[in-house]
Amino acid sequence: MEASPALSYTSPPEVHPELHLDALDNLWFQVSGTLCNIACDHCFISCSPRNHSFELMTLAQIEPHLEASAALGVKEYYFTGGEPFMNKEMLDILERTLRYGPATVLTNGMLITPAKAARLQHLADNTRYSLELRVSLDGYTEAMNDAIRGKGVFKKAMAGVERLYAHGFLPIITVTKTWEDAEDEAVLQGFADLLKSHGYARPRIKILPSLKLGKEIARTQGYDRYEYVTAEMLEEYDCSQLICANSRVVTNRGVYVCPILIESPSARLGDTLEDAKRSYALQEQACYTCYLYGAICSNFSSGKRDA
Amino acid sequence: MMKKIALIGGVYSNYLALQETIKDARRRGVDAIYCLGDLGAFGPHPDRVFPLLSENEIAVVQGNYDHSIGNDLQDCQCGYTDPRDNYFAKISYDYTYANTSGENKRWMKALPPEIRLEMGGYRVLLCHGSPRKMNEFLWESTTPAHFLEKLCRDHQADIICATHTGIHWQVELPGDQHFANVGVIGRPENDGQTHVGYMILEVDPRPVFRYIPVEYDYRRLAREMQEEKLPEEFVETVLTGWWTTCLEILPAKERIRGKF
Ligand code: SF4
Ligand code: SF4
Ligand SMILES: [Fe+2]
């Protein structure tokens, strides 16, 4: 029997493999810090209305990084949190960003008021770049979703989705996987049917693996002691699948290697994008999830799984 | 000295469109014709493309499809992430692989990943996806100008030409540098029109790209695809001009413009 790479060693590695930044293609902004209007069970950085570990970012803080990113040839911009629309300057930040390149916002959809949807449409119509909105849901029924994300969340999120659709967007519905592989098809179909019943006829759905960090550790069992990425595991592995091979994330506390690890001190690479071009040793257990699941953050989505 | 060249994107076995495109380019008096790769996929009778290329002395850049078929790989490396897209991609890949001669496979295996030219003092770089990656998608709505400037810097080029996405566009960059995605002649552009198209680059003395729509007998192509039992979804695209598959790779702007 052949041991899988994950099981081929019996103690945590002493030296962690260094991963170089190939090119800074994707620049993330932790634009609402760790502040969110809700507090989901599985949130991998434990965001909530009171988690001030990372604060909201201002347009003035973001602007110099946009300028620096152009010189580095960045390809796409991503905005996350927390809930980006907690940030009062979010729409101005997007307007500025769309002068540089395409932008994607990861949102729970709940704060997208009619006025915000209208302004988003105006921004999207007045740039040659794509403005993508990814709306997180955790279930295709109110009961399933709200069990994880909190009471009343489903209705507000779906209202946001409907508004976006009415304003010319095709939001990408993002779902964190909390079910077994065998149920994949049924779950995707459930989401497709839900969206169609809300008038959204061209559903785009994206499944993310669940990261065992933050509150998710309490929800499931956390990582086994020896789940690390080792140098041997990276031989013959396409490292370009890892976010840290082509991305960095800017926060109000500096530039970090990736959005997943902002709470790990080792992941802070410096104050500027230039500082953050250095390599990073894959020393956290979350790196192991990335290793297994690859590019969890690009925009590619699934239509429906009827093939 | 070369002043005017034709740039043909993905052919996808559409030999009927290739014939029309070559005729059109000749009539416009081009000095040379280049193809940016992806000879097979999607359409019928893959081997009918090769004699047209050699008879017309068309130099070809290797595309991801050519690389896959030429190296006997399992799939086309198109970079689809959706199970439905992969399902259809596999049908056309297996069909194309089974119907391409060994000689043509070896020929595709030996194709260069890029071609470099000099036109009126401009360094021209022809590639398939991008100069750094054969299957990178360069869409109009997700490719910032500063990113293209970096590609020009990193790859010592003033003019970069690519294909791979299936939708043409072009942009002039600061410093008299230029980028064009020349589109494809394999299938229509997801705009409800049945024609396909290619680009002409003329340097006289400054570079100008022109997109040329090409009409061809698409009904005949559709008939032959049906005879070869290729998916009805593909046939529909040929007949209507709307994409029915590979939709999940489209960025927001390009996706919204389509029908599905
Ligand atoms: S998962 Fe998203 S919506 Fe839920 S608490 Fe975290 S940041 Fe907020
Ligand atoms: S968590 Fe993933 S993206 Fe972040 S450093 Fe580790 S491997 Fe890279
Ligand atoms: Fe291609």
Coordinates of C-alpha atoms and ligand atoms in Angstrom, one line a residue:
Chain A
M1 CA 0.0 0.0 0.0
E2 CA 1.3 3.4 -0.8
A3 CA 1.2 6.1 1.9
S4 CA -0.4 9.4 0.9
P5 CA 2.0 12.3 1.1
A6 CA 0.1 13.7 4.1
L7 CA 0.8 10.6 6.1
S8 CA 4.4 9.9 5.1
Y9 CA 6.0 11.6 8.2
T10 CA 5.3 11.2 11.8
S11 CA 6.4 14.5 13.5
P12 CA 6.0 18.2 12.5
P13 CA 8.8 19.2 10.1
E14 CA 11.6 21.3 11.5
V15 CA 12.2 23.2 8.4
H16 CA 9.2 24.6 6.4
P17 CA 9.5 25.0 2.6
E18 CA 9.9 28.6 1.3
L19 CA 7.5 29.7 -1.3
H20 CA 8.5 32.5 -3.6
L21 CA 6.2 35.1 -5.0
D22 CA 6.2 34.4 -8.8
A23 CA 4.4 37.6 -9.6
L24 CA 2.1 39.8 -7.6
D25 CA -1.0 39.1 -9.7
N26 CA -3.7 39.4 -7.1
L27 CA -3.7 42.2 -4.5
W28 CA -6.1 41.8 -1.6
F29 CA -7.3 44.5 0.8
Q30 CA -8.6 43.6 4.3
V31 CA -10.8 46.6 3.7
S32 CA -13.1 46.1 6.7
G33 CA -10.5 44.5 9.0
T34 CA -12.1 41.8 11.1
L35 CA -15.3 43.7 11.5
C36 CA -18.5 42.1 10.3
N37 CA -22.2 42.7 10.9
I38 CA -22.6 39.1 11.7
A39 CA -20.5 36.3 13.3
C40 CA -20.6 33.0 11.4
D41 CA -19.6 29.8 13.1
H42 CA -17.1 28.9 10.5
C43 CA -15.5 32.3 9.9
F44 CA -11.8 31.5 9.6
I45 CA -10.7 34.8 11.1
S46 CA -13.5 35.0 13.7
C47 CA -15.0 38.3 12.4
S48 CA -17.8 39.9 14.3
P49 CA -19.2 43.4 15.0
R50 CA -16.7 43.7 17.9
N51 CA -13.5 42.1 16.6
H52 CA -11.2 45.1 16.2
S53 CA -8.1 43.0 15.8
F54 CA -7.9 44.6 12.3
E55 CA -9.7 47.9 11.6
L56 CA -11.5 49.4 8.7
M57 CA -9.1 50.8 6.0
T58 CA -9.5 54.3 4.6
L59 CA -9.2 55.3 0.9
A60 CA -6.2 57.4 1.9
Q61 CA -4.5 54.2 3.3
I62 CA -5.4 52.2 0.2
E63 CA -4.4 54.7 -2.5
P64 CA -0.6 54.4 -2.1
H65 CA -0.8 50.7 -2.4
L66 CA -2.9 51.0 -5.6
E67 CA -0.2 53.3 -7.0
A68 CA 2.6 50.9 -6.0
S69 CA 0.6 47.9 -7.4
A70 CA 0.6 49.4 -10.9
A71 CA 4.3 49.6 -11.0
L72 CA 4.4 45.9 -10.0
G73 CA 2.0 44.9 -12.7
V74 CA -0.8 43.6 -10.5
K75 CA -3.6 42.0 -12.4
E76 CA -6.6 41.9 -10.1
Y77 CA -7.8 43.5 -6.9
Y78 CA -9.9 41.8 -4.1
F79 CA -11.7 43.3 -1.2
T80 CA -12.5 41.2 1.9
G81 CA -13.0 41.5 5.6
G82 CA -15.1 41.1 7.6
E83 CA -17.9 42.6 5.6
P84 CA -16.5 45.2 3.1
F85 CA -19.8 47.2 3.0
M86 CA -19.3 47.9 6.8
N87 CA -16.7 50.4 5.4
K88 CA -18.4 53.7 4.7
E89 CA -15.8 54.5 2.0
M90 CA -16.2 51.2 0.2
L91 CA -17.8 52.6 -2.9
D92 CA -15.2 55.4 -3.2
I93 CA -12.5 52.8 -2.8
L94 CA -14.0 50.7 -5.6
E95 CA -14.4 53.7 -7.8
R96 CA -10.7 54.5 -7.4
T97 CA -9.6 50.8 -7.8
L98 CA -11.5 50.4 -11.1
R99 CA -9.3 53.0 -12.6
Y100 CA -6.4 50.6 -12.1
G101 CA -7.9 47.2 -12.9
P102 CA -10.7 44.7 -12.2
A103 CA -12.1 44.4 -8.7
T104 CA -13.9 41.6 -6.8
V105 CA -15.7 42.2 -3.5
L106 CA -16.4 39.3 -1.1
T107 CA -19.6 40.2 0.8
N108 CA -22.4 38.6 2.8
G109 CA -24.8 40.7 0.7
M110 CA -26.8 41.9 3.7
L111 CA -25.8 45.6 3.5
I112 CA -26.4 46.1 -0.2
T113 CA -29.2 48.6 0.0
P114 CA -31.0 49.8 -3.1
A115 CA -28.9 53.0 -3.1
K116 CA -25.6 51.0 -2.9
A117 CA -26.7 48.6 -5.7
A118 CA -27.5 51.6 -7.9
R119 CA -24.1 53.2 -7.3
L120 CA -22.4 49.8 -7.8
Q121 CA -24.1 49.6 -11.2
H122 CA -22.9 53.1 -12.1
L123 CA -19.4 52.1 -11.2
A124 CA -19.6 48.9 -13.2
D125 CA -21.0 50.7 -16.2
N126 CA -18.2 53.4 -16.2
T127 CA -15.1 51.2 -16.3
R128 CA -13.6 48.9 -18.9
Y129 CA -12.8 46.5 -16.0
S130 CA -15.0 43.8 -14.4
L131 CA -16.5 44.4 -11.0
E132 CA -17.4 41.1 -9.5
L133 CA -19.5 40.6 -6.3
R134 CA -19.2 37.3 -4.5
V135 CA -22.0 36.7 -2.0
S136 CA -21.5 34.1 0.7
L137 CA -24.3 31.7 1.6
D138 CA -24.1 28.5 3.6
G139 CA -27.4 26.8 2.7
Y140 CA -30.0 26.9 0.0
T141 CA -32.8 27.1 2.6
E142 CA -33.4 29.6 5.3
A143 CA -33.0 26.9 8.0
M144 CA -29.7 25.5 6.6
N145 CA -28.2 28.9 6.1
D146 CA -29.2 30.5 9.3
A147 CA -28.1 27.6 11.4
I148 CA -24.6 28.5 10.4
R149 CA -24.7 32.2 9.7
G150 CA -27.4 33.4 12.2
K151 CA -31.1 34.1 12.3
G152 CA -32.5 36.4 9.7
V153 CA -29.3 36.3 7.6
F154 CA -30.7 34.3 4.7
K155 CA -33.5 36.8 3.9
K156 CA -31.3 39.8 3.9
A157 CA -28.6 38.1 1.9
M158 CA -31.1 37.0 -0.8
A159 CA -32.5 40.5 -0.9
G160 CA -28.9 41.7 -1.7
V161 CA -28.6 39.1 -4.4
E162 CA -31.8 40.1 -6.0
R163 CA -30.8 43.8 -5.9
L164 CA -27.5 43.0 -7.5
Y165 CA -29.1 41.0 -10.2
A166 CA -31.7 43.7 -10.8
H167 CA -28.8 46.2 -11.3
G168 CA -27.1 44.2 -14.0
F169 CA -24.7 42.0 -11.9
L170 CA -24.3 38.3 -12.0
P171 CA -23.1 37.8 -8.4
I172 CA -21.1 34.7 -7.7
I173 CA -22.6 32.7 -4.9
T174 CA -19.9 31.5 -2.7
V175 CA -20.5 28.5 -0.4
T176 CA -18.1 27.1 2.2
K177 CA -18.2 23.3 2.0
T178 CA -19.7 21.7 5.1
W179 CA -21.0 18.5 3.5
E180 CA -19.5 15.2 2.2
D181 CA -18.3 14.9 -1.4
A182 CA -21.2 12.5 -2.2
E183 CA -23.6 15.3 -1.6
D184 CA -21.9 17.8 -4.0
E185 CA -24.3 17.4 -6.8
A186 CA -27.5 17.7 -4.7
V187 CA -26.1 20.8 -3.0
L188 CA -25.2 22.6 -6.2
Q189 CA -28.6 21.8 -7.7
G190 CA -30.2 23.1 -4.5
F191 CA -28.4 26.4 -4.9
A192 CA -29.2 26.6 -8.6
D193 CA -32.9 26.0 -7.9
L194 CA -32.9 28.6 -5.1
L195 CA -31.4 31.3 -7.3
K196 CA -33.7 30.5 -10.2
S197 CA -36.7 30.8 -7.8
H198 CA -35.4 34.3 -7.1
G199 CA -35.4 35.2 -10.7
Y200 CA -31.6 34.7 -11.1
A201 CA -31.6 32.5 -14.2
R202 CA -27.8 32.3 -14.8
P203 CA -26.5 31.2 -11.5
R204 CA -22.8 31.3 -10.8
I205 CA -21.8 29.2 -7.8
K206 CA -18.4 28.7 -6.2
I207 CA -17.6 26.1 -3.5
L208 CA -14.8 26.8 -1.1
P209 CA -13.2 24.2 1.1
S210 CA -13.7 24.9 4.8
L211 CA -10.6 26.2 6.6
K212 CA -9.9 24.9 10.0
L213 CA -9.1 28.2 11.7
G214 CA -10.8 30.6 14.1
K215 CA -14.2 29.5 15.2
E216 CA -14.1 26.6 12.7
I217 CA -11.7 24.8 15.1
A218 CA -14.4 24.6 17.7
R219 CA -17.1 23.7 15.1
T220 CA -15.1 20.7 13.8
Q221 CA -12.0 19.2 15.3
G222 CA -9.2 21.5 14.1
Y223 CA -6.0 20.1 12.5
D224 CA -4.3 16.9 13.4
R225 CA -1.0 17.5 15.0
Y226 CA 1.1 16.6 11.9
E227 CA -0.8 18.3 9.1
Y228 CA 1.9 20.5 7.7
V229 CA 3.3 21.2 4.2
T230 CA 6.7 19.7 3.8
A231 CA 9.4 20.1 1.1
E232 CA 8.8 16.6 -0.2
M233 CA 5.1 17.4 -0.7
L234 CA 6.0 20.3 -2.9
E235 CA 8.2 18.3 -5.3
E236 CA 6.1 17.7 -8.5
Y237 CA 3.4 20.0 -7.1
D238 CA 2.1 23.0 -9.0
C239 CA 2.8 25.7 -6.5
S240 CA 1.1 28.4 -8.6
Q241 CA -2.2 27.0 -7.2
L242 CA -1.3 28.5 -3.8
I243 CA -2.6 32.0 -3.2
C244 CA 0.7 33.0 -1.7
A245 CA 2.6 32.3 -5.0
N246 CA 0.8 35.2 -6.7
S247 CA -0.9 37.3 -4.0
R248 CA -0.5 39.5 -1.0
V249 CA -3.0 41.1 1.4
V250 CA -2.9 44.7 2.7
T251 CA -4.3 45.4 6.1
N252 CA -4.4 48.4 8.4
R253 CA -1.5 46.7 10.2
G254 CA 0.8 46.0 7.2
V255 CA 1.1 43.6 4.3
Y256 CA 0.6 39.9 5.0
V257 CA 1.3 36.8 2.9
C258 CA -2.3 35.8 2.3
P259 CA -5.8 36.6 3.6
I260 CA -6.0 33.3 5.4
L261 CA -3.1 33.9 7.8
I262 CA -3.6 37.6 8.9
E263 CA -3.8 36.4 12.5
S264 CA -0.5 34.6 12.4
P265 CA 2.4 36.9 13.3
S266 CA 4.8 35.0 11.0
A267 CA 2.6 36.0 8.0
R268 CA 3.3 39.8 8.3
L269 CA 5.9 40.6 5.7
G270 CA 6.3 44.3 6.0
D271 CA 4.7 47.7 5.5
T272 CA 4.9 48.1 1.7
L273 CA 4.3 45.8 -1.3
E274 CA 8.0 46.1 -2.0
D275 CA 8.7 44.6 1.5
A276 CA 6.1 41.9 0.9
K277 CA 7.7 40.5 -2.3
R278 CA 10.0 38.3 -0.2
S279 CA 9.3 34.6 0.1
Y280 CA 7.4 32.9 2.9
A281 CA 8.0 29.6 4.7
L282 CA 4.8 27.6 4.7
Q283 CA 4.8 27.0 8.4
E284 CA 1.1 27.2 9.3
Q285 CA -1.3 24.3 9.3
A286 CA -3.8 26.2 7.2
C287 CA -1.1 25.9 4.4
Y288 CA -2.0 22.2 4.4
T289 CA -5.6 22.9 3.4
C290 CA -4.4 25.2 0.6
Y291 CA -2.1 22.5 -0.5
L292 CA -4.9 20.0 -0.7
Y293 CA -7.5 22.3 -2.4
G294 CA -5.5 24.8 -4.4
A295 CA -6.8 28.0 -5.8
I296 CA -9.7 28.7 -3.5
C297 CA -9.9 32.4 -4.2
S298 CA -10.1 32.9 -7.9
N299 CA -13.4 33.9 -9.5
F300 CA -14.1 30.8 -11.6
S301 CA -17.4 29.4 -10.7
S302 CA -19.7 26.5 -11.5
G303 CA -22.9 26.7 -13.5
K304 CA -24.7 23.6 -12.5
R305 CA -23.4 20.2 -12.1
D306 CA -25.6 18.2 -14.5
A307 CA -22.7 16.8 -16.5
Chain B
M1 CA 10.5 44.2 -45.1
M2 CA 7.2 43.1 -43.6
K3 CA 4.6 45.8 -43.1
K4 CA 1.3 44.0 -43.0
I5 CA 0.6 40.6 -41.5
A6 CA -2.5 38.6 -40.8
L7 CA -2.9 37.1 -37.3
I8 CA -5.3 34.2 -36.9
G9 CA -6.3 33.0 -33.5
G10 CA -7.7 29.5 -32.4
V11 CA -8.9 27.4 -35.4
Y12 CA -10.6 24.7 -33.4
S13 CA -10.8 22.5 -36.5
N14 CA -12.9 25.1 -38.3
Y15 CA -11.2 24.4 -41.7
L16 CA -14.0 26.1 -43.5
A17 CA -13.4 29.4 -41.7
L18 CA -9.7 29.0 -42.2
Q19 CA -10.1 28.7 -46.0
E20 CA -12.2 31.9 -46.0
T21 CA -9.7 33.7 -43.7
I22 CA -6.7 32.9 -45.9
K23 CA -8.6 34.1 -49.0
D24 CA -9.5 37.3 -47.3
A25 CA -6.0 38.0 -46.0
R26 CA -4.5 37.3 -49.5
R27 CA -7.0 39.7 -51.1
R28 CA -5.9 42.4 -48.6
G29 CA -2.3 41.9 -49.7
V30 CA -0.7 40.8 -46.5
D31 CA 3.1 39.9 -46.4
A32 CA 2.6 36.9 -44.2
I33 CA 0.0 34.9 -42.3
Y34 CA 0.6 33.7 -38.7
C35 CA -1.6 31.4 -36.6
L36 CA -1.4 31.7 -32.8
G37 CA -2.3 28.1 -32.0
D38 CA -5.2 25.8 -30.9
L39 CA -5.6 24.0 -34.2
G40 CA -8.0 21.4 -32.9
A41 CA -11.0 21.2 -30.6
F42 CA -14.7 21.9 -31.0
G43 CA -15.1 21.3 -34.8
P44 CA -15.0 18.3 -37.1
H45 CA -12.2 16.6 -39.1
P46 CA -9.1 18.0 -37.3
D47 CA -6.7 16.8 -40.0
R48 CA -8.2 19.1 -42.7
V49 CA -6.6 22.1 -41.1
F50 CA -2.9 21.0 -41.6
P51 CA -2.7 21.0 -45.4
L52 CA -4.1 24.5 -45.5
L53 CA -1.4 25.7 -43.1
S54 CA 1.4 24.2 -45.1
E55 CA 0.2 25.1 -48.6
N56 CA -0.1 28.7 -47.4
E57 CA 3.2 28.8 -45.5
I58 CA 1.5 29.8 -42.3
A59 CA 3.8 29.8 -39.3
V60 CA 2.1 28.6 -36.2
V61 CA 2.6 29.2 -32.5
Q62 CA 1.9 26.3 -30.2
G63 CA -1.4 26.5 -28.3
N64 CA -2.4 24.6 -25.2
Y65 CA -4.5 22.2 -27.3
D66 CA -1.6 21.5 -29.7
H67 CA 0.7 21.0 -26.8
S68 CA -1.8 18.5 -25.2
I69 CA -2.6 16.5 -28.4
G70 CA 1.1 16.6 -29.5
N71 CA 2.3 15.2 -26.2
D72 CA -0.5 12.7 -25.7
L73 CA -1.8 14.4 -22.6
Q74 CA -5.1 13.4 -21.0
D75 CA -6.8 16.8 -21.4
C76 CA -6.7 20.1 -23.2
Q77 CA -5.3 22.3 -20.4
C78 CA -8.0 24.9 -21.2
G79 CA -8.2 25.7 -17.5
Y80 CA -11.9 25.0 -17.1
T81 CA -13.1 24.7 -13.5
D82 CA -16.7 23.7 -14.0
P83 CA -17.7 20.1 -14.2
R84 CA -20.1 20.8 -17.1
D85 CA -17.4 22.6 -19.1
N86 CA -15.0 19.8 -18.4
Y87 CA -17.6 17.2 -19.6
F88 CA -17.9 18.9 -23.0
A89 CA -14.2 19.7 -23.2
K90 CA -13.5 16.0 -22.8
I91 CA -15.8 14.9 -25.6
S92 CA -14.1 17.2 -28.1
Y93 CA -10.7 16.4 -26.8
D94 CA -11.2 12.7 -27.2
Y95 CA -12.7 13.2 -30.7
T96 CA -9.9 15.4 -31.8
Y97 CA -7.2 13.1 -30.4
A98 CA -8.7 10.1 -32.1
N99 CA -9.0 11.9 -35.5
T100 CA -5.6 13.5 -35.7
S101 CA -2.8 11.6 -37.5
G102 CA 0.4 10.6 -35.8
E103 CA 2.3 12.8 -38.3
N104 CA 0.2 15.9 -37.4
K105 CA 0.6 15.2 -33.7
R106 CA 4.4 15.1 -34.0
W107 CA 4.2 18.3 -36.0
M108 CA 2.2 20.1 -33.3
K109 CA 4.5 18.8 -30.6
A110 CA 7.4 20.6 -32.3
L111 CA 5.6 24.0 -32.6
P112 CA 7.3 26.9 -30.9
P113 CA 5.7 28.5 -27.9
E114 CA 6.3 32.0 -29.3
I115 CA 7.4 33.7 -32.6
R116 CA 9.3 37.0 -32.6
L117 CA 9.3 39.4 -35.5
E118 CA 10.6 42.8 -36.2
M119 CA 8.3 45.3 -38.0
G120 CA 9.4 48.8 -38.7
G121 CA 11.6 48.9 -35.6
Y122 CA 8.9 47.4 -33.3
R123 CA 9.6 44.1 -31.5
V124 CA 6.6 41.9 -32.1
L125 CA 5.9 38.9 -29.9
L126 CA 3.3 36.3 -31.0
C127 CA 2.1 33.9 -28.3
H128 CA -1.0 31.8 -27.4
G129 CA -2.3 32.8 -24.0
S130 CA 0.3 35.2 -22.7
P131 CA 4.0 35.4 -23.1
R132 CA 4.5 33.9 -19.6
K133 CA 1.9 31.2 -19.7
M134 CA 0.4 29.3 -22.7
N135 CA -3.0 28.9 -21.1
E136 CA -3.4 32.3 -19.4
F137 CA -6.6 34.1 -20.2
L138 CA -6.2 37.7 -21.2
W139 CA -9.7 39.2 -21.2
E140 CA -10.4 42.8 -21.9
S141 CA -12.2 43.3 -18.6
T142 CA -9.6 41.7 -16.4
T143 CA -6.3 42.7 -17.9
P144 CA -5.1 46.1 -16.7
A145 CA -2.9 48.2 -18.9
H146 CA -0.1 48.3 -16.3
F147 CA -0.1 44.4 -16.3
L148 CA 0.5 44.4 -20.0
E149 CA 3.2 47.0 -19.7
K150 CA 5.0 44.6 -17.3
L151 CA 4.6 41.8 -19.9
C152 CA 6.2 44.0 -22.5
R153 CA 9.1 44.8 -20.1
D154 CA 9.6 41.3 -18.9
H155 CA 9.5 39.8 -22.4
Q156 CA 11.3 42.6 -24.4
A157 CA 8.4 43.3 -26.7
D158 CA 6.7 46.5 -28.0
I159 CA 3.8 44.6 -29.5
I160 CA 2.2 41.5 -28.0
C161 CA -0.4 39.4 -29.8
A162 CA -2.3 36.5 -28.2
T163 CA -5.6 34.5 -28.5
H164 CA -6.9 31.7 -26.3
T165 CA -10.0 33.4 -24.8
G166 CA -12.1 33.4 -27.9
I167 CA -13.0 37.2 -27.8
H168 CA -10.9 39.8 -29.5
W169 CA -9.8 43.2 -28.2
Q170 CA -6.9 45.5 -28.3
V171 CA -5.3 48.4 -26.4
E172 CA -2.6 50.9 -26.9
L173 CA -0.3 51.2 -23.9
P174 CA 1.8 54.2 -22.8
G175 CA 5.2 54.4 -24.5
D176 CA 4.0 53.3 -27.9
Q177 CA 3.4 49.7 -26.8
H178 CA 0.5 47.6 -28.0
F179 CA -1.5 44.5 -27.2
A180 CA -4.0 42.7 -29.2
N181 CA -6.0 39.5 -28.5
V182 CA -6.8 38.6 -32.1
G183 CA -9.9 36.5 -31.3
V184 CA -10.5 33.1 -32.9
I185 CA -11.8 31.7 -36.2
G186 CA -13.0 28.5 -34.6
R187 CA -16.3 29.7 -33.2
P188 CA -18.2 32.9 -32.9
E189 CA -17.6 35.5 -30.2
N190 CA -20.7 35.0 -28.0
D191 CA -22.4 38.0 -29.5
G192 CA -25.3 36.4 -31.4
Q193 CA -23.4 36.7 -34.7
T194 CA -22.4 33.7 -36.7
H195 CA -19.2 35.2 -38.2
V196 CA -15.7 34.6 -36.9
G197 CA -12.7 37.0 -37.3
Y198 CA -9.0 37.7 -37.4
M199 CA -6.7 40.7 -37.1
I200 CA -4.4 42.5 -39.5
L201 CA -1.4 44.3 -38.1
E202 CA 0.0 47.0 -40.3
V203 CA 3.1 49.1 -39.3
D204 CA 3.2 52.1 -41.6
P205 CA 5.0 53.7 -39.8
R206 CA 3.0 53.3 -36.6
P207 CA 1.3 50.0 -35.7
V208 CA -2.5 49.7 -36.3
F209 CA -4.6 46.6 -35.6
R210 CA -7.7 45.9 -37.5
Y211 CA -10.3 43.2 -36.7
I212 CA -11.7 41.6 -39.8
P213 CA -15.0 39.7 -39.5
V214 CA -15.1 36.6 -41.7
E215 CA -18.2 34.9 -43.0
Y216 CA -18.1 31.3 -43.9
D217 CA -20.4 28.4 -44.5
Y218 CA -21.4 27.8 -40.8
R219 CA -24.4 25.7 -41.8
R220 CA -22.1 23.2 -43.4
L221 CA -19.8 23.2 -40.4
A222 CA -22.8 22.6 -38.2
R223 CA -23.9 19.7 -40.4
E224 CA -20.5 18.1 -40.4
M225 CA -20.3 18.4 -36.6
Q226 CA -23.7 16.6 -36.3
E227 CA -22.5 13.9 -38.7
E228 CA -19.5 13.4 -36.5
K229 CA -21.8 13.2 -33.4
L230 CA -20.2 16.2 -31.7
P231 CA -22.3 17.7 -28.9
E232 CA -25.5 19.6 -29.9
E233 CA -24.4 22.3 -27.5
F234 CA -21.4 23.1 -29.8
V235 CA -23.6 23.0 -32.9
E236 CA -25.9 25.5 -31.4
T237 CA -23.0 27.9 -30.8
V238 CA -22.1 27.7 -34.5
L239 CA -25.6 28.3 -35.6
T240 CA -26.6 31.1 -33.1
G241 CA -23.3 32.8 -32.2
W242 CA -24.0 32.3 -28.5
W243 CA -21.7 30.2 -26.3
T244 CA -23.5 27.4 -24.5
T245 CA -20.4 26.0 -22.7
C246 CA -17.1 27.4 -21.2
L247 CA -19.2 30.1 -19.7
E248 CA -17.8 29.8 -16.2
I249 CA -14.4 31.1 -17.2
L250 CA -15.9 34.4 -18.4
P251 CA -15.4 37.5 -16.2
A252 CA -18.4 39.6 -15.3
K253 CA -18.4 42.0 -18.2
E254 CA -17.9 39.4 -20.9
R255 CA -20.4 37.1 -19.3
I256 CA -23.1 39.7 -19.0
R257 CA -22.9 40.5 -22.7
G258 CA -23.7 36.9 -23.6
K259 CA -27.0 35.1 -23.6
F260 CA -26.3 32.2 -21.1
Ligands
SF4_1 S1 -17.7 34.3 7.3 FE1 -17.9 36.3 6.3 S2 -20.0 37.0 6.8 FE2 -19.4 35.4 8.2 S3 -18.5 36.4 10.0 FE3 -16.8 35.9 8.7 S4 -16.6 37.7 7.4 FE4 -18.6 37.9 8.3
SF4_2 S1 -2.3 29.6 4.0 FE1 -2.2 29.0 1.9 S2 -1.9 30.9 0.8 FE2 -1.5 31.3 2.9 S3 0.8 31.1 3.1 FE3 -0.1 29.1 3.6 S4 -0.2 28.0 1.6 FE4 0.2 30.1 1.2
FE3 FE -6.1 27.9 -26.0

